């Protein structure tokens, strides 16, 4: 089995910001990535959508491969697909540093996480807003990251759900009770106003797409999110 040497750091007590390229100007993807690197992005979030698990299409492994050749940022790849198992190898070989699958997907979650590990990549599982965090309980041994969706997945630019902090707090309790070093990432509607709500509920990694890339000044927008989260 080919080994990918993941650049994704272990939990380190800091807050990580992961700009989502879903809202970037794709004609200028390199420039857009350079802007967020300059502004202090920690990871790059890449949303993969299959038009079935979510009602939208986005990128494939070729985009991950190009990003890998362009930036040193860890590539945080979020698979919003019904059947993730068959896509693990292509994304691993393209250079993903972390692959997050959905608990609601139709493949065997544990087997798919083991496949991710076999490539030397970090593992993540995501839950949608209506999924009970208890589904994560038996998976904690396999996980480097839990991704809590703070919008219904499928599109950038939605509003942070009022119910999200309750979900984030429940996942934080689960992680703390396990004593395991698992990142708690929150994805959807994050901006300088909502980032503190996610952090207060227990997040230590934040995805932001629209707030950064749809801004007239993406560098400033990212810095404003960082300033709003003083633990950084
Ligand atoms: C939504 C995606 C998100 C999205 C976040 O389905 O998983 O990563 O890009 O975008 P904003 O920050 O615009 O909500
Ligand atoms: Zn995402």
Short mmCIF file of C-alpha atoms and ligand atoms in Angstrom, two decimals:
data_model
loop_
_atom_site.label_atom_id
_atom_site.label_comp_id
_atom_site.label_asym_id
_atom_site.label_seq_id
_atom_site.Cartn_x
_atom_site.Cartn_y
_atom_site.Cartn_z
CA UNK A 1 0.00 0.00 0.00
CA UNK A 2 1.43 3.41 -0.92
CA UNK A 3 1.98 5.66 2.09
CA UNK A 4 1.03 9.32 2.09
CA UNK A 5 2.95 11.21 4.80
CA UNK A 6 0.22 13.42 6.26
CA UNK A 7 1.13 16.99 7.17
CA UNK A 8 -1.95 17.39 9.36
CA UNK A 9 -0.71 18.25 12.88
CA UNK A 10 -1.88 16.51 16.04
CA UNK A 11 -4.14 18.46 18.40
CA UNK A 12 -1.88 21.18 19.80
CA UNK A 13 -4.04 23.40 22.01
CA UNK A 14 -4.28 26.05 19.29
CA UNK A 15 -7.20 27.06 17.07
CA UNK A 16 -6.82 26.19 13.39
CA UNK A 17 -8.51 28.09 10.58
CA UNK A 18 -9.24 26.22 7.37
CA UNK A 19 -10.45 28.39 4.45
CA UNK A 20 -12.81 26.46 2.16
CA UNK A 21 -11.97 26.92 -1.51
CA UNK A 22 -15.61 26.25 -2.44
CA UNK A 23 -16.18 30.02 -2.52
CA UNK A 24 -12.84 30.89 -4.16
CA UNK A 25 -12.51 32.32 -7.67
CA UNK A 26 -11.53 29.10 -9.40
CA UNK A 27 -10.00 30.92 -12.37
CA UNK A 28 -7.45 32.26 -9.89
CA UNK A 29 -7.22 29.44 -7.41
CA UNK A 30 -3.45 29.79 -6.93
CA UNK A 31 -3.74 33.50 -6.16
CA UNK A 32 -6.65 32.88 -3.79
CA UNK A 33 -4.68 30.23 -1.91
CA UNK A 34 -1.63 32.51 -1.70
CA UNK A 35 -3.79 35.22 -0.12
CA UNK A 36 -4.99 32.98 2.69
CA UNK A 37 -1.50 31.55 3.25
CA UNK A 38 -0.27 35.13 3.61
CA UNK A 39 -3.06 35.89 6.10
CA UNK A 40 -2.14 32.94 8.31
CA UNK A 41 -4.42 30.07 7.25
CA UNK A 42 -3.55 26.83 9.04
CA UNK A 43 -5.13 24.24 6.72
CA UNK A 44 -6.95 24.34 3.38
CA UNK A 45 -10.46 22.83 3.33
CA UNK A 46 -11.51 21.10 0.11
CA UNK A 47 -15.22 20.21 -0.24
CA UNK A 48 -15.96 17.19 -2.40
CA UNK A 49 -19.61 16.80 -3.46
CA UNK A 50 -21.11 14.01 -5.58
CA UNK A 51 -24.52 15.47 -6.49
CA UNK A 52 -26.17 12.60 -4.57
CA UNK A 53 -25.21 12.83 -0.88
CA UNK A 54 -25.70 16.57 -1.33
CA UNK A 55 -27.50 18.36 -4.19
CA UNK A 56 -24.36 19.92 -5.63
CA UNK A 57 -21.14 19.02 -7.45
CA UNK A 58 -17.68 20.34 -6.78
CA UNK A 59 -14.16 18.97 -7.17
CA UNK A 60 -12.31 15.69 -7.73
CA UNK A 61 -8.82 14.36 -6.95
CA UNK A 62 -7.22 16.43 -9.75
CA UNK A 63 -7.86 19.63 -7.80
CA UNK A 64 -6.29 18.10 -4.67
CA UNK A 65 -3.26 17.01 -6.72
CA UNK A 66 -2.80 20.54 -8.10
CA UNK A 67 -3.14 22.09 -4.65
CA UNK A 68 -0.60 19.63 -3.27
CA UNK A 69 1.93 20.85 -5.81
CA UNK A 70 1.19 24.47 -4.99
CA UNK A 71 0.95 24.85 -1.21
CA UNK A 72 2.50 23.40 1.93
CA UNK A 73 -0.74 23.84 3.90
CA UNK A 74 -2.27 20.55 5.10
CA UNK A 75 -5.15 19.59 2.79
CA UNK A 76 -8.31 18.92 4.81
CA UNK A 77 -10.58 17.05 2.38
CA UNK A 78 -14.30 16.78 3.25
CA UNK A 79 -16.05 13.99 1.33
CA UNK A 80 -19.77 14.74 1.03
CA UNK A 81 -20.40 11.60 -1.00
CA UNK A 82 -22.73 8.63 -0.61
CA UNK A 83 -20.02 6.02 -1.25
CA UNK A 84 -16.70 7.34 0.08
CA UNK A 85 -14.82 4.01 0.21
CA UNK A 86 -13.99 3.86 -3.50
CA UNK A 87 -12.64 7.43 -3.42
CA UNK A 88 -10.16 6.96 -0.56
CA UNK A 89 -7.29 5.72 -2.71
CA UNK A 90 -7.62 8.41 -5.43
CA UNK A 91 -7.72 11.21 -2.87
CA UNK A 92 -4.90 9.67 -0.83
CA UNK A 93 -2.70 9.41 -3.89
CA UNK A 94 -3.61 12.94 -4.91
CA UNK A 95 -2.15 14.17 -1.62
CA UNK A 96 -4.97 14.64 0.92
CA UNK A 97 -3.58 14.99 4.45
CA UNK A 98 -6.90 14.31 6.16
CA UNK A 99 -10.00 12.63 4.73
CA UNK A 100 -13.32 13.24 6.46
CA UNK A 101 -16.25 10.99 5.58
CA UNK A 102 -19.86 11.38 6.71
CA UNK A 103 -21.43 9.19 9.38
CA UNK A 104 -24.57 9.29 7.19
CA UNK A 105 -22.83 7.88 4.09
CA UNK A 106 -23.82 4.40 2.93
CA UNK A 107 -20.44 2.63 3.20
CA UNK A 108 -19.21 0.91 6.34
CA UNK A 109 -17.73 3.78 8.35
CA UNK A 110 -15.16 1.76 10.32
CA UNK A 111 -13.87 -0.05 7.22
CA UNK A 112 -13.59 3.21 5.33
CA UNK A 113 -11.68 4.83 8.21
CA UNK A 114 -9.30 1.86 8.25
CA UNK A 115 -8.75 2.28 4.52
CA UNK A 116 -7.87 5.96 5.10
CA UNK A 117 -5.39 4.96 7.81
CA UNK A 118 -3.77 2.38 5.54
CA UNK A 119 -2.54 5.27 3.40
CA UNK A 120 -0.97 7.05 6.36
CA UNK A 121 -3.58 9.82 6.32
CA UNK A 122 -5.49 11.37 9.22
CA UNK A 123 -9.14 10.35 9.63
CA UNK A 124 -12.26 12.41 10.18
CA UNK A 125 -15.98 11.77 10.52
CA UNK A 126 -18.61 14.45 10.02
CA UNK A 127 -22.16 14.67 11.30
CA UNK A 128 -24.99 16.67 9.76
CA UNK A 129 -27.07 18.98 11.99
CA UNK A 130 -29.79 16.37 12.66
CA UNK A 131 -27.45 13.46 13.43
CA UNK A 132 -27.09 12.53 17.09
CA UNK A 133 -23.47 12.71 18.30
CA UNK A 134 -23.88 9.25 19.89
CA UNK A 135 -23.15 7.72 16.46
CA UNK A 136 -19.53 8.78 17.04
CA UNK A 137 -19.11 6.93 20.32
CA UNK A 138 -17.90 3.62 18.90
CA UNK A 139 -15.63 5.30 16.34
CA UNK A 140 -13.51 7.41 18.68
CA UNK A 141 -10.58 4.95 18.55
CA UNK A 142 -10.33 5.46 14.80
CA UNK A 143 -10.57 9.25 14.67
CA UNK A 144 -8.19 12.18 14.40
CA UNK A 145 -10.99 14.72 13.81
CA UNK A 146 -14.74 15.16 14.17
CA UNK A 147 -16.39 17.67 11.84
CA UNK A 148 -19.64 19.17 13.10
CA UNK A 149 -21.72 20.71 10.32
CA UNK A 150 -23.19 24.03 11.41
CA UNK A 151 -25.26 24.23 8.19
CA UNK A 152 -26.96 21.54 6.11
CA UNK A 153 -24.12 20.51 3.77
CA UNK A 154 -24.14 21.22 0.05
CA UNK A 155 -23.59 24.92 -0.44
CA UNK A 156 -21.33 27.70 0.76
CA UNK A 157 -22.71 30.99 2.05
CA UNK A 158 -25.42 29.68 4.40
CA UNK A 159 -26.10 30.99 7.92
CA UNK A 160 -24.69 29.35 11.06
CA UNK A 161 -27.54 27.33 12.60
CA UNK A 162 -28.80 28.34 16.04
CA UNK A 163 -28.76 24.67 17.03
CA UNK A 164 -25.05 24.28 16.22
CA UNK A 165 -23.57 25.24 19.63
CA UNK A 166 -25.60 22.50 21.36
CA UNK A 167 -24.28 19.92 18.89
CA UNK A 168 -20.70 21.21 19.25
CA UNK A 169 -20.90 21.07 23.06
CA UNK A 170 -22.14 17.47 22.96
CA UNK A 171 -19.24 16.45 20.71
CA UNK A 172 -16.76 18.30 22.93
CA UNK A 173 -18.04 16.32 25.93
CA UNK A 174 -17.66 13.08 23.99
CA UNK A 175 -14.07 13.91 23.04
CA UNK A 176 -13.12 15.06 26.54
CA UNK A 177 -14.65 11.96 28.12
CA UNK A 178 -12.63 9.76 25.75
CA UNK A 179 -9.37 11.46 26.70
CA UNK A 180 -8.27 11.14 23.06
CA UNK A 181 -6.54 13.88 21.06
CA UNK A 182 -9.28 14.47 18.48
CA UNK A 183 -9.76 17.78 16.65
CA UNK A 184 -13.27 19.30 16.78
CA UNK A 185 -13.80 21.16 13.54
CA UNK A 186 -16.91 23.23 12.76
CA UNK A 187 -18.01 23.91 9.19
CA UNK A 188 -20.68 26.26 7.84
CA UNK A 189 -21.55 29.91 8.30
CA UNK A 190 -18.35 30.79 10.15
CA UNK A 191 -17.42 34.49 10.16
CA UNK A 192 -16.03 36.97 12.69
CA UNK A 193 -19.42 37.03 14.48
CA UNK A 194 -20.07 33.27 14.66
CA UNK A 195 -16.50 32.03 15.18
CA UNK A 196 -16.56 32.98 18.90
CA UNK A 197 -19.84 31.02 19.34
CA UNK A 198 -18.24 27.88 17.85
CA UNK A 199 -15.12 28.30 19.98
CA UNK A 200 -17.10 28.89 23.17
CA UNK A 201 -18.98 25.64 22.50
CA UNK A 202 -15.70 23.72 22.20
CA UNK A 203 -14.41 23.89 18.61
CA UNK A 204 -10.67 23.99 17.97
CA UNK A 205 -10.76 24.16 14.16
CA UNK A 206 -12.99 26.37 12.02
CA UNK A 207 -13.82 26.19 8.31
CA UNK A 208 -14.75 29.42 6.56
CA UNK A 209 -15.53 29.80 2.86
CA UNK A 210 -17.94 32.59 1.96
CA UNK A 211 -16.76 34.94 4.72
CA UNK A 212 -13.21 34.82 3.34
CA UNK A 213 -13.37 34.29 -0.40
CA UNK A 214 -16.51 36.32 -1.14
CA UNK A 215 -15.03 39.27 0.71
CA UNK A 216 -13.44 42.12 -1.25
CA UNK A 217 -10.34 41.55 0.89
CA UNK A 218 -9.88 37.84 1.77
CA UNK A 219 -6.71 38.49 3.76
CA UNK A 220 -8.46 41.02 5.97
CA UNK A 221 -11.50 38.75 6.35
CA UNK A 222 -9.34 35.87 7.56
CA UNK A 223 -7.44 38.13 9.95
CA UNK A 224 -10.77 39.39 11.35
CA UNK A 225 -11.83 35.81 12.10
CA UNK A 226 -8.48 35.26 13.83
CA UNK A 227 -8.88 38.46 15.86
CA UNK A 228 -12.38 37.35 16.89
CA UNK A 229 -10.92 34.13 18.28
CA UNK A 230 -8.28 35.41 20.72
CA UNK A 231 -7.13 31.94 21.73
CA UNK A 232 -5.29 31.81 18.39
C1 LIG B 1 -20.81 23.15 2.96
C2 LIG B 1 -19.32 22.92 2.98
C3 LIG B 1 -18.56 23.97 3.65
C4 LIG B 1 -18.66 25.30 3.01
C5 LIG B 1 -18.49 26.31 4.09
O1 LIG B 1 -21.47 22.04 2.52
O2 LIG B 1 -19.01 21.69 3.64
O3 LIG B 1 -17.19 23.62 3.83
O4 LIG B 1 -17.69 25.53 2.01
O5 LIG B 1 -18.75 27.49 3.51
P1 LIG B 1 -19.30 28.77 4.27
O6 LIG B 1 -18.21 29.19 5.18
O7 LIG B 1 -19.54 29.66 3.12
O8 LIG B 1 -20.54 28.35 5.01
ZN1 LIG B 2 -16.77 21.35 4.21
#
